Short mmCIF file of C-alpha atoms in Angstrom, two decimals:
data_model
loop_
_atom_site.label_atom_id
_atom_site.label_comp_id
_atom_site.label_asym_id
_atom_site.label_seq_id
_atom_site.Cartn_x
_atom_site.Cartn_y
_atom_site.Cartn_z
CA MET A 512 0.01 -0.03 0.03
CA ALA A 513 1.24 3.44 -0.83
CA PHE A 514 2.12 5.96 1.92
CA ALA A 515 0.20 9.19 2.30
CA GLY A 516 3.02 11.35 0.84
CA SER A 517 3.18 9.48 -2.45
CA LEU A 518 -0.63 9.31 -2.57
CA HIS A 519 -0.81 13.06 -2.56
CA ASP A 520 1.17 13.22 -5.82
CA ARG A 521 -0.53 10.22 -7.46
CA PHE A 522 -3.93 11.58 -6.58
CA ARG A 523 -3.17 14.91 -8.28
CA VAL A 524 -1.70 13.17 -11.43
CA THR A 525 -4.63 10.71 -11.74
CA ARG A 526 -7.40 13.28 -11.25
CA ARG A 527 -5.68 15.65 -13.70
CA ARG A 528 -5.38 12.93 -16.33
CA THR A 529 -9.11 12.37 -16.23
CA LEU A 530 -9.68 16.01 -17.11
CA ASP A 531 -6.97 15.96 -19.78
CA LEU A 532 -8.77 13.10 -21.51
CA THR A 533 -11.89 15.25 -21.78
CA ALA A 534 -10.04 18.29 -23.12
CA PRO A 535 -10.90 17.42 -26.85
CA LEU A 536 -14.56 17.13 -25.99
CA THR A 537 -17.46 19.61 -26.02
CA PRO A 538 -20.05 19.69 -23.27
CA GLU A 539 -22.48 18.17 -25.79
CA ASP A 540 -20.05 15.31 -26.44
CA MET A 541 -19.98 14.53 -22.76
CA MET A 542 -23.75 14.00 -22.72
CA VAL A 543 -23.80 11.13 -25.15
CA GLN A 544 -24.62 7.55 -24.15
CA SER A 545 -24.56 5.59 -27.37
CA CYS A 546 -24.99 1.98 -26.22
CA LEU A 547 -26.05 0.10 -23.07
CA GLU A 548 -22.47 -0.60 -22.03
CA ALA A 549 -21.33 3.04 -22.28
CA SER A 550 -21.92 5.98 -20.01
CA PRO A 551 -21.74 9.70 -20.77
CA VAL A 552 -18.28 11.26 -20.13
CA LYS A 553 -19.98 13.77 -17.81
CA TRP A 554 -21.29 10.85 -15.71
CA HIS A 555 -17.69 9.31 -15.52
CA LEU A 556 -16.44 12.70 -14.21
CA ALA A 557 -19.15 12.78 -11.46
CA HIS A 558 -19.02 9.12 -10.51
CA THR A 559 -15.30 9.01 -9.96
CA ALA A 560 -15.69 11.95 -7.51
CA TRP A 561 -18.68 10.24 -5.99
CA PHE A 562 -16.54 7.19 -5.24
CA PHE A 563 -14.01 9.21 -3.14
CA GLU A 564 -16.80 11.06 -1.35
CA SER A 565 -18.89 7.99 -0.61
CA PHE A 566 -16.40 5.40 0.48
CA ILE A 567 -13.58 7.64 1.89
CA LEU A 568 -14.60 11.21 2.91
CA ARG A 569 -17.95 10.33 4.53
CA GLU A 570 -16.25 7.63 6.60
CA PHE A 571 -12.77 9.03 7.44
CA LEU A 572 -12.94 12.80 7.44
CA PRO A 573 -14.74 14.02 10.62
CA GLY A 574 -17.30 16.69 9.92
CA TYR A 575 -17.33 16.17 6.18
CA LYS A 576 -20.43 17.54 4.55
CA ALA A 577 -21.60 16.04 1.18
CA PHE A 578 -21.25 18.39 -1.79
CA HIS A 579 -24.97 17.96 -2.69
CA PRO A 580 -27.50 15.57 -1.16
CA ASP A 581 -28.82 14.50 -4.60
CA PHE A 582 -25.33 13.51 -5.75
CA VAL A 583 -25.23 10.78 -3.16
CA TRP A 584 -27.69 8.69 -5.06
CA LEU A 585 -27.62 10.25 -8.55
CA PHE A 586 -24.06 9.23 -9.38
CA ASN A 587 -24.11 5.81 -7.68
CA SER A 588 -23.43 3.11 -10.26
CA TYR A 589 -24.58 -0.22 -8.87
CA TYR A 590 -23.94 -0.33 -5.11
CA GLN A 591 -27.36 -1.54 -4.01
CA THR A 592 -26.40 -1.63 -0.32
CA PHE A 593 -25.21 2.03 -0.38
CA ALA A 594 -28.08 3.98 -1.92
CA ALA A 595 -30.75 3.92 -4.61
CA PHE A 596 -29.70 4.89 -8.16
CA PRO A 597 -31.28 5.70 -11.49
CA GLU A 598 -31.33 3.23 -14.36
CA LYS A 599 -28.05 3.12 -16.23
CA ARG A 600 -29.84 3.68 -19.60
CA LEU A 601 -31.11 7.02 -18.38
CA ARG A 602 -27.70 8.59 -17.62
CA SER A 603 -27.73 10.52 -20.93
CA SER A 604 -30.82 12.40 -19.73
CA PHE A 605 -28.87 14.05 -16.87
CA SER A 606 -28.68 17.41 -18.42
CA ARG A 607 -28.67 18.76 -14.87
CA PRO A 608 -26.48 19.14 -12.90
CA ALA A 609 -24.54 21.13 -15.42
CA LEU A 610 -20.97 20.35 -16.35
CA HIS A 611 -19.59 23.30 -14.34
CA ASP A 612 -21.35 21.86 -11.28
CA ILE A 613 -19.73 18.50 -11.85
CA LEU A 614 -16.35 20.15 -12.11
CA ARG A 615 -17.01 22.03 -8.88
CA PHE A 616 -17.87 18.70 -7.26
CA ARG A 617 -14.50 17.26 -8.35
CA THR A 618 -12.65 20.28 -6.97
CA TYR A 619 -14.52 20.10 -3.67
CA VAL A 620 -13.73 16.41 -3.30
CA ASP A 621 -10.09 16.88 -4.26
CA GLU A 622 -9.57 19.56 -1.63
CA HIS A 623 -11.03 17.34 1.05
CA ILE A 624 -9.06 14.31 0.07
CA HIS A 625 -5.86 16.35 0.38
CA ARG A 626 -7.09 17.57 3.78
CA LEU A 627 -7.68 13.95 4.80
CA LEU A 628 -4.19 12.95 3.62
CA GLU A 629 -2.66 15.72 5.71
CA SER A 630 -4.37 14.49 8.92
CA ASN A 631 -2.45 11.23 9.41
CA PRO A 632 -5.36 8.96 8.35
CA PRO A 633 -5.70 5.33 9.29
CA ALA A 634 -4.30 2.68 7.03
CA GLU A 635 -7.84 1.70 5.78
CA ALA A 636 -8.40 5.21 4.52
CA LEU A 637 -5.09 5.06 2.58
CA ALA A 638 -6.04 1.70 1.13
CA ARG A 639 -9.39 3.02 -0.02
CA ILE A 640 -7.81 6.07 -1.65
CA GLU A 641 -5.51 3.72 -3.57
CA LEU A 642 -8.56 1.69 -4.61
CA GLY A 643 -10.27 4.87 -5.67
CA LEU A 644 -7.31 5.81 -7.87
CA TYR A 645 -7.34 2.45 -9.59
CA HIS A 646 -11.12 2.85 -9.92
CA GLU A 647 -10.62 6.22 -11.60
CA GLU A 648 -8.08 4.86 -13.98
CA GLN A 649 -10.57 2.14 -15.05
CA HIS A 650 -12.95 4.99 -15.86
CA GLN A 651 -10.29 6.80 -17.77
CA GLU A 652 -10.16 3.77 -20.06
CA LEU A 653 -13.96 3.70 -20.24
CA ILE A 654 -13.94 7.39 -21.25
CA LEU A 655 -11.88 6.57 -24.41
CA THR A 656 -13.92 3.43 -25.06
CA ASP A 657 -17.23 5.20 -24.77
CA ILE A 658 -16.33 8.30 -26.74
CA LEU A 659 -15.08 6.11 -29.58
CA HIS A 660 -18.49 4.50 -29.82
CA ALA A 661 -20.29 7.75 -29.41
CA PHE A 662 -18.38 9.35 -32.28
CA PHE A 663 -18.91 6.24 -34.40
CA THR A 664 -22.63 6.53 -34.02
CA ASN A 665 -22.55 10.22 -34.95
CA PRO A 666 -23.23 10.55 -38.73
CA LEU A 667 -20.45 13.29 -38.88
CA ARG A 668 -17.94 10.72 -37.48
CA PRO A 669 -16.01 13.30 -35.31
CA VAL A 670 -12.33 12.72 -34.58
CA TYR A 671 -11.29 12.55 -30.95
CA LEU A 672 -7.66 13.35 -31.62
CA PRO A 673 -5.93 14.07 -34.92
CA ALA A 674 -3.49 11.38 -35.94
CA SER A 675 0.21 12.04 -35.53
CA PRO A 676 1.98 13.00 -38.81
CA GLU A 677 3.63 9.61 -38.84
CA LEU A 678 0.34 7.78 -38.39
CA ALA A 679 -1.54 9.99 -40.87
CA GLN A 680 1.09 9.23 -43.62
CA GLN A 681 1.22 5.57 -42.79
CA SER A 682 0.44 3.35 -45.67
CA ALA A 683 0.54 -0.47 -45.83
CA GLN A 684 2.41 -1.87 -42.85
CA PRO A 685 4.94 -4.66 -43.34
CA HIS A 686 3.24 -8.09 -43.20
CA ALA A 687 3.23 -9.64 -39.76
CA ASP A 688 5.53 -12.59 -39.23
CA PRO A 689 3.67 -15.89 -39.16
CA ILE A 690 2.32 -16.79 -35.74
CA ARG A 691 4.69 -18.93 -33.67
CA PHE A 692 3.41 -21.12 -30.84
CA ILE A 693 5.55 -21.05 -27.65
CA PRO A 694 5.24 -24.27 -25.67
CA HIS A 695 4.57 -24.15 -21.90
CA LYS A 696 4.88 -26.93 -19.37
CA GLY A 697 1.86 -28.39 -17.65
CA GLY A 698 1.66 -29.35 -14.01
CA LEU A 699 0.78 -27.27 -10.98
CA HIS A 700 0.86 -23.49 -11.26
CA ASP A 701 0.18 -20.83 -8.70
CA ILE A 702 -2.53 -18.40 -9.95
CA GLY A 703 -3.57 -15.04 -8.43
CA HIS A 704 -1.94 -12.01 -7.05
CA SER A 705 1.27 -12.47 -4.91
CA GLY A 706 3.57 -10.29 -3.06
CA ALA A 707 3.32 -6.57 -2.36
CA GLY A 708 1.40 -4.01 -4.37
CA PHE A 709 -2.19 -3.34 -5.23
CA CYS A 710 -4.69 -5.88 -6.54
CA PHE A 711 -8.44 -6.06 -6.70
CA ASP A 712 -10.27 -8.60 -4.53
CA ASN A 713 -11.11 -10.88 -7.46
CA GLU A 714 -7.39 -11.59 -8.02
CA LEU A 715 -7.33 -13.40 -4.65
CA PRO A 716 -6.62 -15.73 -3.02
CA ARG A 717 -3.57 -17.15 -4.76
CA HIS A 718 -4.13 -20.85 -5.36
CA ARG A 719 -2.87 -23.74 -7.49
CA VAL A 720 -4.29 -25.10 -10.65
CA TRP A 721 -3.36 -28.06 -12.84
CA LEU A 722 -2.51 -27.34 -16.48
CA GLU A 723 -1.92 -29.82 -19.25
CA PRO A 724 1.00 -28.87 -21.54
CA TYR A 725 -0.05 -26.14 -23.99
CA SER A 726 1.35 -23.60 -26.49
CA LEU A 727 0.40 -19.97 -26.81
CA ALA A 728 0.71 -17.74 -29.83
CA ASP A 729 3.54 -15.21 -29.79
CA ARG A 730 1.31 -12.32 -31.01
CA LEU A 731 -2.28 -11.37 -31.47
CA VAL A 732 -4.32 -12.09 -34.56
CA THR A 733 -4.21 -9.18 -37.07
CA CYS A 734 -6.96 -7.36 -38.92
CA ALA A 735 -5.60 -8.90 -42.15
CA GLU A 736 -5.91 -12.38 -40.70
CA PHE A 737 -9.38 -11.70 -39.43
CA ALA A 738 -10.34 -10.41 -42.88
CA GLU A 739 -9.48 -13.87 -44.24
CA PHE A 740 -11.98 -15.39 -41.81
CA ILE A 741 -14.65 -12.96 -43.14
CA ALA A 742 -13.77 -13.69 -46.84
CA ASP A 743 -14.09 -17.43 -46.12
CA GLY A 744 -17.69 -16.93 -44.94
CA GLY A 745 -16.90 -16.92 -41.23
CA TYR A 746 -19.99 -14.99 -40.37
CA ARG A 747 -22.19 -17.23 -42.50
CA ARG A 748 -21.00 -20.62 -41.15
CA PRO A 749 -23.00 -21.73 -38.09
CA GLU A 750 -20.76 -24.72 -37.52
CA LEU A 751 -17.98 -22.35 -36.33
CA TRP A 752 -20.11 -20.64 -33.72
CA LEU A 753 -21.41 -21.34 -30.19
CA SER A 754 -25.21 -21.46 -30.22
CA ASP A 755 -25.64 -18.19 -28.43
CA GLY A 756 -23.00 -16.60 -30.65
CA TRP A 757 -24.74 -17.66 -33.83
CA ASN A 758 -27.92 -16.21 -32.41
CA ALA A 759 -26.18 -12.93 -31.82
CA VAL A 760 -24.78 -12.93 -35.37
CA GLN A 761 -28.23 -13.27 -36.80
CA GLU A 762 -29.92 -10.90 -34.42
CA GLN A 763 -27.25 -8.20 -34.54
CA LYS A 764 -26.42 -8.85 -38.26
CA TRP A 765 -22.70 -8.95 -37.52
CA ARG A 766 -20.61 -9.15 -40.62
CA ALA A 767 -17.31 -7.78 -39.34
CA PRO A 768 -15.74 -6.38 -36.16
CA LEU A 769 -17.36 -3.29 -34.73
CA TYR A 770 -16.13 -0.05 -36.41
CA TRP A 771 -15.29 -1.83 -39.63
CA ASP A 772 -17.09 -0.21 -42.64
CA ARG A 773 -17.46 -1.24 -46.33
CA ASN A 774 -18.10 0.61 -49.61
CA ASP A 775 -19.73 -2.45 -51.12
CA ASP A 776 -20.80 -5.99 -50.24
CA ASP A 777 -17.74 -7.82 -51.53
CA ALA A 778 -16.17 -9.17 -48.37
CA SER A 779 -13.30 -10.74 -50.39
CA VAL A 780 -11.78 -7.39 -51.22
CA THR A 781 -10.04 -6.11 -48.15
CA SER A 782 -9.12 -2.77 -49.71
CA LYS A 783 -12.79 -1.82 -49.44
CA TRP A 784 -12.72 -1.92 -45.65
CA SER A 785 -12.13 1.18 -43.48
CA VAL A 786 -11.85 1.07 -39.77
CA PHE A 787 -13.10 3.87 -37.46
CA THR A 788 -10.70 4.90 -34.71
CA LEU A 789 -10.13 7.67 -32.15
CA HIS A 790 -8.35 9.46 -35.07
CA GLY A 791 -11.30 8.97 -37.40
CA ALA A 792 -11.62 6.55 -40.34
CA MET A 793 -8.51 4.81 -41.48
CA SER A 794 -7.93 2.74 -44.60
CA PHE A 795 -7.59 -0.98 -44.18
CA ASP A 796 -3.96 -0.77 -45.39
CA GLN A 797 -3.20 1.45 -42.34
CA VAL A 798 -4.49 -1.09 -39.90
CA ALA A 799 -4.14 -4.45 -41.75
CA ASN A 800 -1.33 -5.74 -39.58
CA SER A 801 -2.42 -4.16 -36.29
CA PRO A 802 -4.26 -6.57 -33.86
CA VAL A 803 -7.93 -6.97 -34.71
CA SER A 804 -9.99 -5.15 -32.13
CA HIS A 805 -13.55 -4.62 -30.89
CA ILE A 806 -14.75 -8.18 -31.27
CA SER A 807 -16.88 -10.28 -29.00
CA PHE A 808 -15.93 -13.45 -27.18
CA TYR A 809 -18.18 -15.26 -29.64
CA GLU A 810 -16.21 -13.87 -32.66
CA ALA A 811 -12.89 -14.65 -30.99
CA ASP A 812 -14.02 -18.24 -30.34
CA ALA A 813 -15.42 -18.66 -33.89
CA TYR A 814 -12.17 -17.40 -35.40
CA ALA A 815 -10.14 -19.79 -33.22
CA HIS A 816 -12.30 -22.72 -34.42
CA TRP A 817 -11.88 -21.61 -37.99
CA ALA A 818 -8.14 -21.35 -37.67
CA GLY A 819 -7.96 -24.77 -36.15
CA TYR A 820 -6.97 -23.56 -32.64
CA ARG A 821 -8.68 -22.43 -29.51
CA LEU A 822 -8.65 -19.59 -26.91
CA PRO A 823 -6.38 -19.97 -23.89
CA THR A 824 -7.82 -20.27 -20.41
CA GLU A 825 -7.14 -17.42 -18.09
CA PHE A 826 -4.85 -19.72 -16.09
CA GLU A 827 -2.83 -20.69 -19.16
CA TRP A 828 -2.51 -17.03 -19.94
CA GLU A 829 -1.33 -16.07 -16.48
CA ALA A 830 1.08 -18.99 -16.22
CA ALA A 831 2.60 -18.04 -19.63
CA VAL A 832 3.10 -14.41 -18.54
CA GLU A 833 5.00 -15.48 -15.47
CA SER A 834 7.21 -17.84 -17.37
CA SER A 835 10.64 -16.82 -18.74
CA THR A 836 9.60 -17.60 -22.33
CA SER A 837 6.38 -15.65 -22.27
CA PRO A 838 5.09 -14.29 -25.66
CA VAL A 839 2.81 -11.98 -23.70
CA GLN A 840 3.84 -8.42 -22.75
CA ASN A 841 2.16 -7.76 -19.44
CA GLU A 842 2.90 -4.02 -19.22
CA ASN A 843 2.15 -1.52 -21.89
CA GLY A 844 1.67 2.10 -20.87
CA THR A 845 0.84 2.82 -24.47
CA LYS A 846 -0.87 6.04 -25.28
CA CYS A 847 -4.32 5.94 -26.77
CA GLN A 848 -2.94 8.13 -29.73
CA ASP A 849 -1.16 4.99 -30.98
CA GLU A 850 -4.21 2.61 -30.97
CA ASN A 851 -3.72 1.47 -34.49
CA SER A 852 -0.01 0.58 -34.29
CA ALA A 853 -0.04 -0.61 -30.65
CA LYS A 854 0.41 -4.27 -29.98
CA HIS A 855 -1.99 -4.45 -27.07
CA ARG A 856 -5.60 -5.48 -26.94
CA TRP A 857 -7.58 -7.02 -24.20
CA GLU A 858 -7.40 -10.77 -24.89
CA TRP A 859 -10.53 -12.96 -24.58
CA THR A 860 -9.93 -16.19 -22.74
CA ALA A 861 -12.01 -19.33 -22.62
CA SER A 862 -12.67 -18.93 -18.90
CA ALA A 863 -15.90 -17.90 -17.32
CA TYR A 864 -15.62 -15.19 -14.72
CA LEU A 865 -15.94 -17.06 -11.41
CA PRO A 866 -14.57 -16.58 -7.83
CA TYR A 867 -11.32 -18.22 -6.92
CA PRO A 868 -11.50 -20.98 -4.23
CA GLY A 869 -11.75 -19.16 -0.94
CA PHE A 870 -12.67 -15.79 -2.48
CA HIS A 871 -14.08 -13.18 0.00
CA PRO A 872 -15.45 -9.91 -1.15
CA LEU A 873 -14.45 -6.66 0.50
CA PRO A 874 -16.63 -5.80 3.60
CA GLY A 875 -19.57 -3.51 3.30
CA SER A 876 -20.80 -1.91 0.03
CA LEU A 877 -17.34 -2.19 -1.51
CA GLY A 878 -17.99 -5.93 -1.66
CA GLU A 879 -20.14 -5.18 -4.68
CA TYR A 880 -17.12 -3.95 -6.64
CA ASN A 881 -16.47 -7.23 -8.36
CA GLY A 882 -18.02 -10.23 -6.65
CA LYS A 883 -21.62 -9.53 -7.73
CA PHE A 884 -20.77 -9.92 -11.36
CA MET A 885 -19.39 -13.46 -11.20
CA SER A 886 -22.05 -14.92 -13.45
CA GLY A 887 -22.58 -14.87 -17.22
CA GLN A 888 -19.33 -13.10 -18.01
CA MET A 889 -16.09 -14.17 -19.69
CA VAL A 890 -12.54 -13.22 -18.52
CA LEU A 891 -10.16 -11.02 -20.59
CA ARG A 892 -6.51 -10.72 -19.65
CA GLY A 893 -3.71 -8.30 -20.42
CA GLY A 894 -4.74 -4.78 -21.33
CA SER A 895 -5.21 -2.55 -24.30
CA CYS A 896 -3.59 0.53 -25.91
CA CYS A 897 -5.95 2.58 -23.72
CA THR A 898 -5.29 0.76 -20.39
CA PRO A 899 -3.39 2.93 -17.88
CA PRO A 900 0.00 1.60 -16.76
CA GLY A 901 -0.08 -0.48 -13.65
CA HIS A 902 -3.34 -2.36 -14.55
CA THR A 903 -1.70 -4.96 -16.68
CA ARG A 904 -0.12 -7.13 -13.99
CA PRO A 905 -0.27 -10.88 -14.66
CA SER A 906 -3.11 -11.51 -12.21
CA TYR A 907 -5.42 -8.71 -13.37
CA ARG A 908 -8.89 -10.01 -14.49
CA ASN A 909 -11.21 -8.00 -16.74
CA PHE A 910 -14.59 -9.37 -17.53
CA PHE A 911 -17.47 -8.72 -19.92
CA ALA A 912 -20.57 -10.43 -21.24
CA PRO A 913 -19.63 -12.65 -24.24
CA ALA A 914 -21.44 -10.46 -26.81
CA THR A 915 -19.63 -7.31 -25.81
CA ARG A 916 -17.76 -5.58 -28.68
CA TRP A 917 -17.30 -1.97 -27.73
CA GLN A 918 -14.09 -2.65 -25.70
CA PHE A 919 -10.56 -2.90 -27.26
CA SER A 920 -10.62 -6.65 -27.24
CA GLY A 921 -8.69 -9.09 -29.46
CA ILE A 922 -7.50 -12.66 -29.94
CA ARG A 923 -4.50 -14.67 -28.87
CA LEU A 924 -4.62 -18.29 -30.02
CA ALA A 925 -3.66 -21.39 -28.04
CA ARG A 926 -3.30 -25.10 -28.77
CA LYS A 927 -2.37 -28.36 -27.07
CA SER A 928 1.40 -28.93 -27.01
CA GLU A 929 2.50 -31.63 -29.34
#
């Protein structure tokens, strides 16, 4: 756990970065909620302040007075035992409070957190501030994810950030080297967070699992490789898909990853594709050898079947990261401006999101942070080009429903060792 002095600096940097991410946006941009998974940027700004007020200041700063009584419930996300809250789908209707009131709320909370840090707070208060900072960084990633979807659904297709001169002039990238499979030993492996440093409750307790020998791909599947799956009728072949996945293909009319557009219906001609990014639309040549992104678990699983492989389990992934021959880079720190050339995407695994043996959620309302979602979700590992540094430790577990496509999610293949 960090000491109070270092938390002062980290708190300032983290809170400032959230505001920096919103700098390219208008107040109108910050009101948009373009899909059920997303939230308006203005809501993210308010909710992250709400977290510090609700779980830290109200409990550990004597005499603290809430900024506004309505904010206590209005910006609650899903903590049923803390307070009532509006339906998530209605967040885009929160035209009031105004943006300047949300920014005042953040300033008010910041001032009181610094006051708390200067008062020699108990260890539990410091631990919760650290949790709050990791929570805010998760929402920084969501701000980028959500605004990309919002701009994609806007007929004008706004650009979040202009591409760098190098990226704007980028033409066809060199072809990716063929995938190599790195063998990993089976046997007993320790899984879960170990040692000092922060982790979420769902990364504990550390425990042992048995793995059969397996091999893991040395890189992610590229856009060009996924285009071959499309050209071979991948979205028209039910034998490749899980039943629920095939239903999603039919109901949602999936024909390509999210944000891929075509000028005609000839899926065999890859040059007709364009891909929408935080820098606007890019030609397929510009992204062909970048990792495919914004696909569901169902699409990742179908591609793996088509290619003759499978997805790794989350335990295989973690054991590979901790091995000396790991093909997985478990720390990125990549800036979102480089999303098309970056090597990192969240990686779907074949593992359902479930508690580890002996798992205990945090006490009180914070116990709802992760544990209540351990049903109907699939685990992703690693991190993406938009994931803040420090979140891509080997034991970190992300999770989404299997049909989710709006996240920066991709594919790493696995197979049984020969």
